[in-house]
Every structure is written in C-alpha cells, then in structure tokens.
Coordinates of C-alpha atoms in Angstrom, one line a residue:
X5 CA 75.6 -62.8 40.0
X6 CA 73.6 -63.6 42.7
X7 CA 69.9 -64.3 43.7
X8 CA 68.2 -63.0 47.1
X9 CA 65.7 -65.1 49.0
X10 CA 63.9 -64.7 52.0
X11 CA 61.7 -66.8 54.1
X12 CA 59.7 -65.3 56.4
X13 CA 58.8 -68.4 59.4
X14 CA 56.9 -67.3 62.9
X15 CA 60.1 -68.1 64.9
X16 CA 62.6 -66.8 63.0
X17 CA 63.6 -64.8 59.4
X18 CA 65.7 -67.1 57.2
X19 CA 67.9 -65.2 54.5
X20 CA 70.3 -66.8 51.6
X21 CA 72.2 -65.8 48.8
X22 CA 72.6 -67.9 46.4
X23 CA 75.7 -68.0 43.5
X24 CA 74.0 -68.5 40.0
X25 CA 77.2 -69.4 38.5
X26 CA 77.4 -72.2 41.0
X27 CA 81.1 -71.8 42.1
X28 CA 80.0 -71.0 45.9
X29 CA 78.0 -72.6 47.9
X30 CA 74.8 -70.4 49.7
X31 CA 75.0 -68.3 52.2
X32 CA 71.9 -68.7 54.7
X33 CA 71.6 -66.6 57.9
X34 CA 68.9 -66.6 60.4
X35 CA 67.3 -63.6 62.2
X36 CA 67.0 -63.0 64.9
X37 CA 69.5 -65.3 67.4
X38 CA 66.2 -66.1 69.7
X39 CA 63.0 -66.7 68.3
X40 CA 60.5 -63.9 67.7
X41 CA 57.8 -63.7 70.0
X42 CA 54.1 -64.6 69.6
X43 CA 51.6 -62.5 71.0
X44 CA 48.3 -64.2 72.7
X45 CA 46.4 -61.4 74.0
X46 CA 43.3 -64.4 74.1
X47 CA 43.0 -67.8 74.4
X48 CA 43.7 -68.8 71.0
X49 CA 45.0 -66.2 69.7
X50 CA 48.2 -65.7 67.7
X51 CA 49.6 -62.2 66.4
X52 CA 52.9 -60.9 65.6
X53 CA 53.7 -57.2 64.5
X54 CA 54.6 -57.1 60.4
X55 CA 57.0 -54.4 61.0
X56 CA 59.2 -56.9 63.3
X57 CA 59.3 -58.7 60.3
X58 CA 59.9 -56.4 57.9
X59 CA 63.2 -54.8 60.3
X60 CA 64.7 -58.2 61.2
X61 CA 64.1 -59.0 57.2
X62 CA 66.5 -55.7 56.6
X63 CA 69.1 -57.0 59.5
X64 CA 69.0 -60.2 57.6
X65 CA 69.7 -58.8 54.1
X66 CA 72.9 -56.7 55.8
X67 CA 74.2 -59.8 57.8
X68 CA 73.7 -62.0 54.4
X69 CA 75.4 -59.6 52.0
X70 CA 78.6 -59.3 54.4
X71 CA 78.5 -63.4 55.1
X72 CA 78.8 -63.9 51.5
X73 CA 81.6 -61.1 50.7
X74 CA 79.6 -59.3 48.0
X75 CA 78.8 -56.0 46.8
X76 CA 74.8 -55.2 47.0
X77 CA 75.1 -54.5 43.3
X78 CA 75.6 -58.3 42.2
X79 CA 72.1 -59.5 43.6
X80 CA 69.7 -59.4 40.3
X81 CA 66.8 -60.8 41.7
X82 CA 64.8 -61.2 44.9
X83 CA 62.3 -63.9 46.1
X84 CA 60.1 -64.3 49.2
X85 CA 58.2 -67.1 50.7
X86 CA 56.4 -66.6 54.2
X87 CA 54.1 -67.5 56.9
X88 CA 50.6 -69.2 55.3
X89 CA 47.5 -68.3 56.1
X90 CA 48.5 -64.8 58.4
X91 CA 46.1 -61.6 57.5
X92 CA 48.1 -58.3 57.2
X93 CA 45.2 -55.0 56.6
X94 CA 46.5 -51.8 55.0
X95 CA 45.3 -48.7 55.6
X96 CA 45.4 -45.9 52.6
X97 CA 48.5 -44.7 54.1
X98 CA 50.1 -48.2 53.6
X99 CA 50.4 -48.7 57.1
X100 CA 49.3 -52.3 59.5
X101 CA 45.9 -51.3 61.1
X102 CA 46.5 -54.1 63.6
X103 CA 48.9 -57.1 64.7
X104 CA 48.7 -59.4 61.8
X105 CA 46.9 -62.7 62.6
X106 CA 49.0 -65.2 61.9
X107 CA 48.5 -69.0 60.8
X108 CA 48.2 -70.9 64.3
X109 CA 45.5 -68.5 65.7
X110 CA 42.6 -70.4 66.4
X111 CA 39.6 -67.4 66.6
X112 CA 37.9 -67.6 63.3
X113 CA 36.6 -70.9 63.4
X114 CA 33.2 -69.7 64.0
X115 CA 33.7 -66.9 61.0
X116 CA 34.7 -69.9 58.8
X117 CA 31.4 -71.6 59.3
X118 CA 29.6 -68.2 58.9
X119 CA 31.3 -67.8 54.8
X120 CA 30.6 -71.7 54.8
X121 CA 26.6 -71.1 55.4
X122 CA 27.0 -68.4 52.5
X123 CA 28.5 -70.6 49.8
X124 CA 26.7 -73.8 47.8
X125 CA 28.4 -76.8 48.1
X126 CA 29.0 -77.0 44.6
X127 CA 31.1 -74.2 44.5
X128 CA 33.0 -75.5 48.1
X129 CA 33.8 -78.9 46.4
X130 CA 34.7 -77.8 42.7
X131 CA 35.7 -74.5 42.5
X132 CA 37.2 -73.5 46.1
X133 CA 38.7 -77.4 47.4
X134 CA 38.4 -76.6 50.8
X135 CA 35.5 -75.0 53.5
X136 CA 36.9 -71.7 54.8
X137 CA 37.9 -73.3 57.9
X138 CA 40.4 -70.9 59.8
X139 CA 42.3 -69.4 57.1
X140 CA 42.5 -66.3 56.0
X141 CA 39.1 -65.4 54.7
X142 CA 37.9 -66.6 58.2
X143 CA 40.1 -64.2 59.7
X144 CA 39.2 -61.4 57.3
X145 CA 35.6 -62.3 58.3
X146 CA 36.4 -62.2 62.1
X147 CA 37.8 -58.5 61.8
X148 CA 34.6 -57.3 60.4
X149 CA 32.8 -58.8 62.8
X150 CA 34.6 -58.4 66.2
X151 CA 36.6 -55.2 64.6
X152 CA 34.6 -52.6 62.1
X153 CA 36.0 -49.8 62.8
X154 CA 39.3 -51.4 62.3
X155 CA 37.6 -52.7 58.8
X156 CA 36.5 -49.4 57.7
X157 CA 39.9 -48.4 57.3
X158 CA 41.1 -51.3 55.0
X159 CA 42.7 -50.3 52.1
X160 CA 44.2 -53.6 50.9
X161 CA 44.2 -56.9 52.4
X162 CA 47.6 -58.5 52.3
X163 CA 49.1 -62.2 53.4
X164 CA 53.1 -62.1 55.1
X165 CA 55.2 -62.0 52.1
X166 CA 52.9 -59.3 50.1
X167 CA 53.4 -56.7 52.8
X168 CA 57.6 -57.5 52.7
X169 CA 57.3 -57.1 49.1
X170 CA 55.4 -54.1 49.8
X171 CA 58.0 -52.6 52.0
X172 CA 60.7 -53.4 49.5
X173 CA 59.0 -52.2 46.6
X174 CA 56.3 -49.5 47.5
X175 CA 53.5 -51.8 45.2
X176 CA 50.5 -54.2 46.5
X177 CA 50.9 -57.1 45.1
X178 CA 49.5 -60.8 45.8
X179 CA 49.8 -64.4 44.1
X180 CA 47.1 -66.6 42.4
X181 CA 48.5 -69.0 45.1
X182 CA 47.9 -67.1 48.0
X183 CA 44.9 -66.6 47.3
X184 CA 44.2 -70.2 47.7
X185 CA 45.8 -70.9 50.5
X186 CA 43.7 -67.8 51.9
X187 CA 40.4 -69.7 50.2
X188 CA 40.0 -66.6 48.1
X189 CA 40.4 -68.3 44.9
X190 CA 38.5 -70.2 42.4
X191 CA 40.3 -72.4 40.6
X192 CA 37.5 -72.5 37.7
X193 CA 37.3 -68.4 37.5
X194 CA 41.6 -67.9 38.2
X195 CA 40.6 -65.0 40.1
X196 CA 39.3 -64.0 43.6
X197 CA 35.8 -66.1 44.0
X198 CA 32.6 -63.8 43.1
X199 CA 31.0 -66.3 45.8
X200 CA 33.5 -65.9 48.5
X201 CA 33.0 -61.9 48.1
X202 CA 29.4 -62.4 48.3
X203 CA 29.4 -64.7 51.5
X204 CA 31.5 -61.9 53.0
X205 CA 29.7 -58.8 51.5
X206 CA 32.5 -57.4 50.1
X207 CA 34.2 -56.1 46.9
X208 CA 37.5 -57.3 45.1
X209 CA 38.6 -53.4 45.7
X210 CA 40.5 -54.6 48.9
X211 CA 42.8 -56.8 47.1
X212 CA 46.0 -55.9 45.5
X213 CA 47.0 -56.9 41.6
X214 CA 47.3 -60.6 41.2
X215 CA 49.8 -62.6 39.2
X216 CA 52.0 -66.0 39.3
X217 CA 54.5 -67.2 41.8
X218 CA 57.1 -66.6 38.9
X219 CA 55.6 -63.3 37.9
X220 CA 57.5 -60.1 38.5
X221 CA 55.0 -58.1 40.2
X222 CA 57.1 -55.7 42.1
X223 CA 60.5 -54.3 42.0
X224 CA 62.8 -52.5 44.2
X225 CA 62.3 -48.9 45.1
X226 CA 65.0 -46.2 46.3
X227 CA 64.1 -46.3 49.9
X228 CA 65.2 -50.1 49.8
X229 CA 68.7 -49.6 47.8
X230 CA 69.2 -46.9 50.5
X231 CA 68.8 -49.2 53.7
X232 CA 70.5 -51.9 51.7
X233 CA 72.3 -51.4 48.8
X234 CA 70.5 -53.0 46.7
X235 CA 70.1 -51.4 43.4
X236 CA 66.6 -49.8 42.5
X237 CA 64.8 -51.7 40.2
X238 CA 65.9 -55.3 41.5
X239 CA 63.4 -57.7 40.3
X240 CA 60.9 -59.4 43.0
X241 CA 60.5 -62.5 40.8
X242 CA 58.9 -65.1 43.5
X243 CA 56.9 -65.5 45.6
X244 CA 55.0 -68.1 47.6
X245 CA 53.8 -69.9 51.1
X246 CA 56.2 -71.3 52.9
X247 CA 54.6 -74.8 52.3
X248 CA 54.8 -74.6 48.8
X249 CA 58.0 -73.2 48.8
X250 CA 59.6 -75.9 50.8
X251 CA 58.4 -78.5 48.1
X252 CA 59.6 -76.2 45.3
X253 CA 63.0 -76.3 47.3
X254 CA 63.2 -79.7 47.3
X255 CA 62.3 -80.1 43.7
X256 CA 59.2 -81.3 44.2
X257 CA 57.1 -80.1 41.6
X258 CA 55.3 -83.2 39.6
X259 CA 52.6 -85.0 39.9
X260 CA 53.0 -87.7 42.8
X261 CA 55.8 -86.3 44.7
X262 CA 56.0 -85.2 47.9
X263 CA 58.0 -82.8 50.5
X264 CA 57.5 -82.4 54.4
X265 CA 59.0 -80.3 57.1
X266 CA 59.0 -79.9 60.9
X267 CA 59.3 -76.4 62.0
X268 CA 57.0 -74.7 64.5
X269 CA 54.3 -77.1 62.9
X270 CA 54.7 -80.1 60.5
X271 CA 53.4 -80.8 57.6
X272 CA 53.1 -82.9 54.2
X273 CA 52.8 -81.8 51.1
X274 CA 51.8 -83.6 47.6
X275 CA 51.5 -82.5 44.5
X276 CA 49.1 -83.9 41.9
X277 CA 47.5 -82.9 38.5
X278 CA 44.6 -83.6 40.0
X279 CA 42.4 -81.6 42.7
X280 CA 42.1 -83.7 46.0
X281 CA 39.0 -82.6 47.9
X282 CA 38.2 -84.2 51.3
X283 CA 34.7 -83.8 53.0
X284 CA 36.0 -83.4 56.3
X285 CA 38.3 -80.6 55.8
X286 CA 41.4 -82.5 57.1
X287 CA 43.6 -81.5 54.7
X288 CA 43.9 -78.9 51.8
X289 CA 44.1 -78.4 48.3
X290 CA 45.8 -75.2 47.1
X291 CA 47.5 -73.8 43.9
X292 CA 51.7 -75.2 43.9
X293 CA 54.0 -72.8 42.8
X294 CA 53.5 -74.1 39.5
X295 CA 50.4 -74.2 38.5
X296 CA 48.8 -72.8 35.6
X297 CA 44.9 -72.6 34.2
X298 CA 45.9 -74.6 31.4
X299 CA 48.4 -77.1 33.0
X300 CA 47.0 -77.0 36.6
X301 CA 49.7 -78.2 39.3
X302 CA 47.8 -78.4 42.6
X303 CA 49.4 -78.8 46.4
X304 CA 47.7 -80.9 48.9
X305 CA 48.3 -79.9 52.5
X306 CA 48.2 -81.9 55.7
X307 CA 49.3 -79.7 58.4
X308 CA 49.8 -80.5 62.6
X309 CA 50.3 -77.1 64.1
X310 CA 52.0 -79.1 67.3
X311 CA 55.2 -80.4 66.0
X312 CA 58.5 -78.2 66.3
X313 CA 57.0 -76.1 69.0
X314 CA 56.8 -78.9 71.3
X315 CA 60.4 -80.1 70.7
X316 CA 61.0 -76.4 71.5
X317 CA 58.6 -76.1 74.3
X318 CA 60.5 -79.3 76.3
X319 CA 63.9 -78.0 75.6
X320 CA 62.9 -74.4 77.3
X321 CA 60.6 -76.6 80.4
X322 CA 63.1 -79.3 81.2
X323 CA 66.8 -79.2 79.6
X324 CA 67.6 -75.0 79.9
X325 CA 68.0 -74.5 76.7
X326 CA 70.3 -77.3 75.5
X327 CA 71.2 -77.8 72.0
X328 CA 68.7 -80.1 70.3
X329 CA 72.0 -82.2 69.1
X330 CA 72.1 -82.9 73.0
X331 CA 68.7 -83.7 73.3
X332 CA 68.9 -85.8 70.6
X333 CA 72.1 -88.0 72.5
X334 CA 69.7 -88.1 75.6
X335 CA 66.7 -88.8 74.0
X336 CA 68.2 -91.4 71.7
X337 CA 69.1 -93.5 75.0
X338 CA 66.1 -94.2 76.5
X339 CA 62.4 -95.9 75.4
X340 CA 59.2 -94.2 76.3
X341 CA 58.6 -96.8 78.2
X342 CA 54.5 -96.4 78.4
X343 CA 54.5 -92.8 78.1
X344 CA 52.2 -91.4 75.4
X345 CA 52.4 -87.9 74.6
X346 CA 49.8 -85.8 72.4
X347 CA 51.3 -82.9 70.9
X348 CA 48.0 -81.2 70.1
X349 CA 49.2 -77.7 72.3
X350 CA 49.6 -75.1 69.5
X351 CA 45.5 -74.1 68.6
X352 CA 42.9 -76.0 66.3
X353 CA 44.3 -78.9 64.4
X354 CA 42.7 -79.3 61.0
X355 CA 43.3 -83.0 60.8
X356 CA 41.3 -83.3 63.7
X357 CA 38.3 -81.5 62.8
X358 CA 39.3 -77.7 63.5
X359 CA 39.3 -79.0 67.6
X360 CA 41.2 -77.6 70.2
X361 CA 42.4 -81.3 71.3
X362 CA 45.4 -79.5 73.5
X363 CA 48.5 -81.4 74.6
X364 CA 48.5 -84.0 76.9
X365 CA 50.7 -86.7 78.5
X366 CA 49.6 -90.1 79.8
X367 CA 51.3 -92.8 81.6
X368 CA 53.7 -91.4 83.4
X369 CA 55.0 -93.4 86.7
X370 CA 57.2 -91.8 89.3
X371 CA 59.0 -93.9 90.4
X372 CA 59.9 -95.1 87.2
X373 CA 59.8 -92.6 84.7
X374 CA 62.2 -89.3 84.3
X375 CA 62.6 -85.9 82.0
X376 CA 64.3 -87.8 79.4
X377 CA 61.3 -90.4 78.5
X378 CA 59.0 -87.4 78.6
X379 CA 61.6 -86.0 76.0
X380 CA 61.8 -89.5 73.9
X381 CA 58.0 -89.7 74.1
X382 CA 57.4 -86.7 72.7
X383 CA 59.6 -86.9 69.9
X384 CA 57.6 -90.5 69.1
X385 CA 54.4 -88.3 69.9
X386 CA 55.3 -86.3 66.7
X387 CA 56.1 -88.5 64.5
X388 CA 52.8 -90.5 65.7
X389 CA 51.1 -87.1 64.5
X390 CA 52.8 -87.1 61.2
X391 CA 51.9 -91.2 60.9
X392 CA 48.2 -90.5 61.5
X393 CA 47.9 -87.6 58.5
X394 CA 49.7 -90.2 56.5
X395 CA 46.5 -92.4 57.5
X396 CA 44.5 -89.3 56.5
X397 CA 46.2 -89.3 53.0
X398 CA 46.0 -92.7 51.8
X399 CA 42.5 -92.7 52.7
X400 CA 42.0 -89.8 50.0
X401 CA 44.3 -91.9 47.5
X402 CA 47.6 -89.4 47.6
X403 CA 49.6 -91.0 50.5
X404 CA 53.5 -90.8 49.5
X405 CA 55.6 -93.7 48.9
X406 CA 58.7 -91.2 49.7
X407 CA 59.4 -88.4 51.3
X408 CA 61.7 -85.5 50.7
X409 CA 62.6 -83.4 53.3
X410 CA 65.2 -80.2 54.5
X411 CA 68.1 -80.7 57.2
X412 CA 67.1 -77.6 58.7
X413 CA 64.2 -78.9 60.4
X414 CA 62.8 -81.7 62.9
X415 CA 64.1 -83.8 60.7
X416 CA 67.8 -83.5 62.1
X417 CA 66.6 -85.6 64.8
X418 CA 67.2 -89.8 63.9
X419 CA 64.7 -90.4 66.9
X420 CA 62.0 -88.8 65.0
X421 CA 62.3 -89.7 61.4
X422 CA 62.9 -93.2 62.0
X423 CA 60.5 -93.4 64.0
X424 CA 57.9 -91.6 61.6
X425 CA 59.4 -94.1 58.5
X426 CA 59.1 -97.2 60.7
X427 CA 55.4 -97.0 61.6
X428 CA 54.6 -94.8 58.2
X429 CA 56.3 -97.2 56.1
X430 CA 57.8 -95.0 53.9
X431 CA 61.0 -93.6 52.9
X432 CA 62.5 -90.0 54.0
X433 CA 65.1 -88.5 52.0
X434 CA 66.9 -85.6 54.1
X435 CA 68.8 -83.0 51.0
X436 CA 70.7 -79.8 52.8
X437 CA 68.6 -76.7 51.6
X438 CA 66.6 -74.5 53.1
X439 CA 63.3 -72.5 52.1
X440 CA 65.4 -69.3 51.7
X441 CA 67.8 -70.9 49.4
X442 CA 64.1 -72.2 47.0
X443 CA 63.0 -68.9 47.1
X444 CA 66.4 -67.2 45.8
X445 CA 66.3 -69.8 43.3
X446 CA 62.5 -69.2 42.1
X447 CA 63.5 -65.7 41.9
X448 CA 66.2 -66.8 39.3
X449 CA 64.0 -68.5 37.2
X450 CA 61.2 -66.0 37.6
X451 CA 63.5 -63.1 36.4
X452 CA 65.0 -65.2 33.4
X453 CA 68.5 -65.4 35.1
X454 CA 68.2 -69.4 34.4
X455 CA 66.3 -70.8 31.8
X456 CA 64.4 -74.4 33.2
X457 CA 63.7 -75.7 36.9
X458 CA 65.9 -79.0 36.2
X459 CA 69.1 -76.3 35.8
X460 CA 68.4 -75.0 39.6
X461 CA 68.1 -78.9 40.9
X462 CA 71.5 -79.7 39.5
X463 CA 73.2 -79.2 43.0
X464 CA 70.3 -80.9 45.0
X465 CA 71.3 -84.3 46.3
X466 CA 70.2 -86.4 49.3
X467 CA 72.6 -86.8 52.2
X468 CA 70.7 -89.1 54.3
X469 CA 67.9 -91.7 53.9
X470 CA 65.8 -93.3 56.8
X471 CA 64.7 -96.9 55.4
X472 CA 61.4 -98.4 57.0
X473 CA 62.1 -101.1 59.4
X474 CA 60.6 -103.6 61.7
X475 CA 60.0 -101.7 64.7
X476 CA 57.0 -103.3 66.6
X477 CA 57.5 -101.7 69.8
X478 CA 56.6 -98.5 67.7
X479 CA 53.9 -99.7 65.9
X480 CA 52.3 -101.0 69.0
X481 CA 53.0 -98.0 71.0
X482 CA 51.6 -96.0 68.3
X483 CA 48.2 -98.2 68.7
X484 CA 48.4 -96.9 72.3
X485 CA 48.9 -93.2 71.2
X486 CA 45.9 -93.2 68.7
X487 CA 43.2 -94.8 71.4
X488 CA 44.6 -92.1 74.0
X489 CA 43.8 -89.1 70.8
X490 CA 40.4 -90.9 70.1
X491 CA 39.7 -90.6 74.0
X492 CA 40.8 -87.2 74.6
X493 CA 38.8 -85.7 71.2
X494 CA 35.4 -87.9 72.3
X495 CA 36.6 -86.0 75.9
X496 CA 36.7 -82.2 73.6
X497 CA 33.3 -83.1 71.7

C-alpha cells in the first residue's frame, strides 16, 4: 500500500512514493531534468503556464510508479503541496485565462496597498495577521485592475496545487490554509474575510469549496486512472503550501519548533499557538497544516526570495553548469576575502519592506580577487540573509533555538549552513526527506491509512548537525554585509 505525493516547486516538480508498511524506503523523482522556465514579460514580473505543471506532474507520476516497481492500483491516497502565493483564474470552461502569477512576481505591490486603504486596522492586526502586501489577493486585485476583461471571465480563483487537484479530480477545491497564505482568510470568521471581499468589491462566488489540509476534498476521476493508472476514486487527502508542508515534513508541528529550506528562495518557518503579528509586514502569520478554530496552530513565515536562485544563477554565469558538490570543493577553499555580496536579485523582499533592493556585489579587487571568492561570497551572502530574518524574529519574540532542515536543499552545502549557525547562533539539524515525501505522508493520515502524526515520524532521523562556533571573521564580515544592505536600501528609498 502506498501513498502519492507531489510537490509542485517553480524550478522543478518533485514526485515520491512512499511504502506505508515501511519495508521500502521512498521513491522520489524530480521533473523535469532542467529547471522549468520563468516567464518575465515585465520588469518584475513572474508567470509560468499551469498546464506545464500539470503535464510534467503526469510524467512525474509515470516515472515514480515505474522507479518504485508498483502496480498503479496499490497507491490509496494522494497528496499535493505547491508553489505559495501563485494566482491560477478559471474560466467556466475550467480552463487558465492567463499565465498564472506566481510567488516571486513583484507587480501587485501597489494593489496590496489599494485592499490595505479598504480594510481597518483592527481587522489587519487581529483577524487577517498580515497587510495584503504582494500575495495573492494583491495579485487578484492587480488583474481587475490592469486586466477586466480577463476578470470578467473568472469562474473560480485558484492557488498552484487547487488547479493539480483540479486536473486530477475534475472538482474546485481550496484549503482554509491557503487562503491565508493568499490573505483571504480571517482567522476569527474561518472563512474567506467579508472585509477583504469588500476592499476588493467582490463576492465569495469566485472561490471554490473550502476545507482542511487533512480533509478529503477531491478524488480521482476516470480521465486520471486513464493517463495513469491510478484507480478512480483515489483519495486527494492533503494538501498545502510548500512552506508549510516542508515543516510538516520535518515534523514540525508544535508550538516553538521550527523548519527552514533553501530552494529558489529561503525561508524560516515557526510554529506557535499563538498569532505573531509584526507592524512592518516583514514576516507572516498564516494557518500550519494543523491548525484548527478550536486548537489554532499558526505558521510564521520569513521568506528571502534571493537564496537558491543565486547559488543557481553563479553556477550557470561562471562555473558551466558544474555540479553544486564541485562548487562546493571550490568554494570551501577560499575566504571572501572583502567581498560582500547581496543576494536581493529575485523581486520585492518582504523582510525589507516590499523593496526592490536588487543584487549587488562590493569589494571586489582585480588583482586580487577571482570567480571562486565571488562564489564563496555569495554563499556567506545567503546565509547573511537568513542571519538577518533571524534578527527579524527574535525581535518579534519567535526566533528558533534549532533548526530543522531537508538534505535536498541549500542546505547540502557545509559553506552555507555553518556559516548561517556560526553568526545565527543556532543549531541546524539536516533529516533526508523531501516535501514530496510530507505530502504523501499527510495524504496517509488525511485518508485514515495511519492513525497519529508521531506513527509517520517514526523513520525521521537527523543525519547531520552544524553546531555554532566561534567564527569572528564571519561575524565581522557579516557587520560589513548589513552596513553595505542599509546603504543600498537608503540608495532604493
């Protein structure tokens, strides 16, 4: 018997099968072998197409179920977790009326503040937890604006993993937690906010039927046991962001613990009983996987879009397209030696205020300096990112003492963690699973396969530690980085 999960990233599709007896260990593949494109058709703009999703989330399925030497027939349930924050519009015919705008597209700013003007701050700080900022009501708001007669054709408004589900299933279906990470919800109603809808001047029509992350809200139609094999009727059991879903992986699901990752962006993620709501919009509160009107279980979010893609970006600019373990060797020889590098290059950073900072490098010599600093500089310059949301978080009072983390991620590289526990401080605790392997796990426990969360957890163990140390020529050099970040935002202002 075997559980299905898919997590639906901006670079790549991740697919596992997990074996709920326990006698085999997962079988993850990743779709498609080079990263999916990113369309910019605008400064600051970000779009992908949700049917490439959707058809490399079929190839995925195929490639999994013949990796793992099953019949389709054994999976019994199916979870999904996805992109945050992306907008996906339906037309009547169940059809994308545009690109879906994804998570790192920076054009809705302005729409944000436009709901913001709309809304008491009452019902901001105790009832939403966060200003609209760029997410996905922002978004929704920007297409009205800048696109009506693209509106007028909406028939459902979706986020990433409802239109998958939707494709598998043929039913529109959404999450109580996505609709807070979309700033849809009020946590005091548990519903879609009547105050959002009125800042927007909209109805709740254009939203699909809302339910838990654990909630079986959709199943499997025909069309999908035809391209797949998978029987008809196959429970959809989970479902959530891919932020929350990486904590829930991890098994990080009480109060006080705390999961991060480094993909195309970075982030850190807490969970508390209690909602954290910060002024400046820095970081965000949203619904965990978890959580429940009565025995509320609330995420906060500190996300740096320019993480991962700038590892990325220097392998493609300087090293043709070496292995990261070689870049690792290489980068794990030198010092920066002076070289400070922002990695602010991926749109708005929320941490720091919504601006379009931009990347930059400083200090470079040359007749001293060479590719391979740049390199090591970088990698310090994102874990200098990760050590100044930290800064962010124990100002609010929910900075973690440890971290858990996935060895899929920027976390592979010893550079970067130990250089993000020395300056942070805190411990990072690197376990081998994946956000595809969480979600086919959620999708057991949503469809009753396994009865408790601690059964799931039984095979999650930590296969490396990074220990803080005394590194002062980081912690100096990290003194240099945040003066050259206060300089170039004064410089944005």
């Amino acid at each position: 018997m075997y559980s299905l999960g898919l997590d639906i990233g901006s670079s790549s599709i991740k697919i596992a099968l997990v074996d709920l007896s326990g006698k085999k260990e997962a079988a993850v593949v990743r779709v498609p072998e080079s990263e999916m494109s990113i369309s910019s058709p605008e400064l600051h703009w970000a779009e992908q197409d949700p049917d490439a999703w959707w058809h490399h989330s079929l190839e995925g399925i195929k490639k999994a179920i013949q990796v793992a030497g099953i019949a389709p027939n054994q999976i019994k349930s199916i979870g999904i977790a996805y992109q945050m924050h992306g907008l996906v519009l339906i037309d009547r015919e169940g059809k994308p009326l545009r690109p879906a705008i994804i998570w790192c597209d920076s054009r809705a700013i302005e729409s944000g503040k436009t709901i913001e003007a709309g809304l008491e701050e009452d019902i901001i700080k105790n009832s939403l937890y966060n200003l609209p900022g760029n997410f996905t009501a922002s978004k929704l708001k920007w297409v009205m604006d800048h696109e009506p007669d693209v509106f007028a054709k909406v028939d459902k408004i979706m986020l990433p993993g409802d239109y998958i589900t939707y494709c598998m299933s043929g039913q529109m279906t959404s999450t109580f937690t996505g609709m807070s990470e979309g700033i849809f919800f009020d946590f005091n109603q548990h519903g879609i906010s009547r105050e959002v809808l009125a800042a927007l001047g909209i109805n709740d029509v254009v939203f699909p039927k809302l339910g838990g992350s654990f909630d079986i809200l959709a199943s499997t139609n025909v069309s999908f046991e035809e391209w797949t094999g998978i029987p008809t009727g196959t429970p959809i059991s989970y479902r959530a962001g891919d932020q929350p879903n990486n904590a829930f992986s991890l098994g990080v699901i009480s109060d006080g613990e705390a999961a991060g990752t480094g993909g195309t962006s970075g982030v850190i993620y807490t969970v508390s009983n209690k909602a954290t709501y910060d002024v400046f919009n820095r970081v965000n509160t949203f619904a965990h996987v978890n959580h429940d009107k009565d025995r509320p279980s609330y995420g906060t979010l500190l996300c740096i879009n320019g993480t991962g893609i700038l590892y990325n970006w220097l392998r493609n600019q300087f090293f043709n397209d070496q292995h990261y373990k070689d870049l690792e060797i290489l980068a794990s020889q030198v010092h920066s030696d002076g070289i400070i590098f922002l990695p602010f290059g991926n749109g708005a950073e929320r941490m720091l205020g919504n601006k379009v900072v931009n990347a930059g490098v400083m200090g470079i010599d040359f007749n001293r300096h060479n590719k391979i600093q740049i390199l090591r500089a970088g990698l310090e310059g994102i874990a200098f990112a990760f050590v100044y949301g930290i800064e962010i978080l124990d100002e609010l009072g929910v900075k973690p003492q440890k971290l858990r983390v996935g060895n899929d991620n920027l976390f592979q590289s010893a550079v970067f963690s130990q250089t993000l526990s020395d300056v942070a401080g805190i411990e990072i605790q690197v376990y081998e699973t994946t956000g595809a392997i969480g979600a086919a796990k959620g999708a057991a426990l949503g469809a009753g396969l396994v009865a408790e969360i601690s059964t799931l957890n039984e095979d999650l163990k930590s296969i490396r530690s990074f220990y803080p140390r005394n590194n002062v020529f980081a912690e100096e050099t990290y003194l240099h980085w945040k003066k050259e970040l206060t300089n170039q935002i004064s410089i944005q202002q």
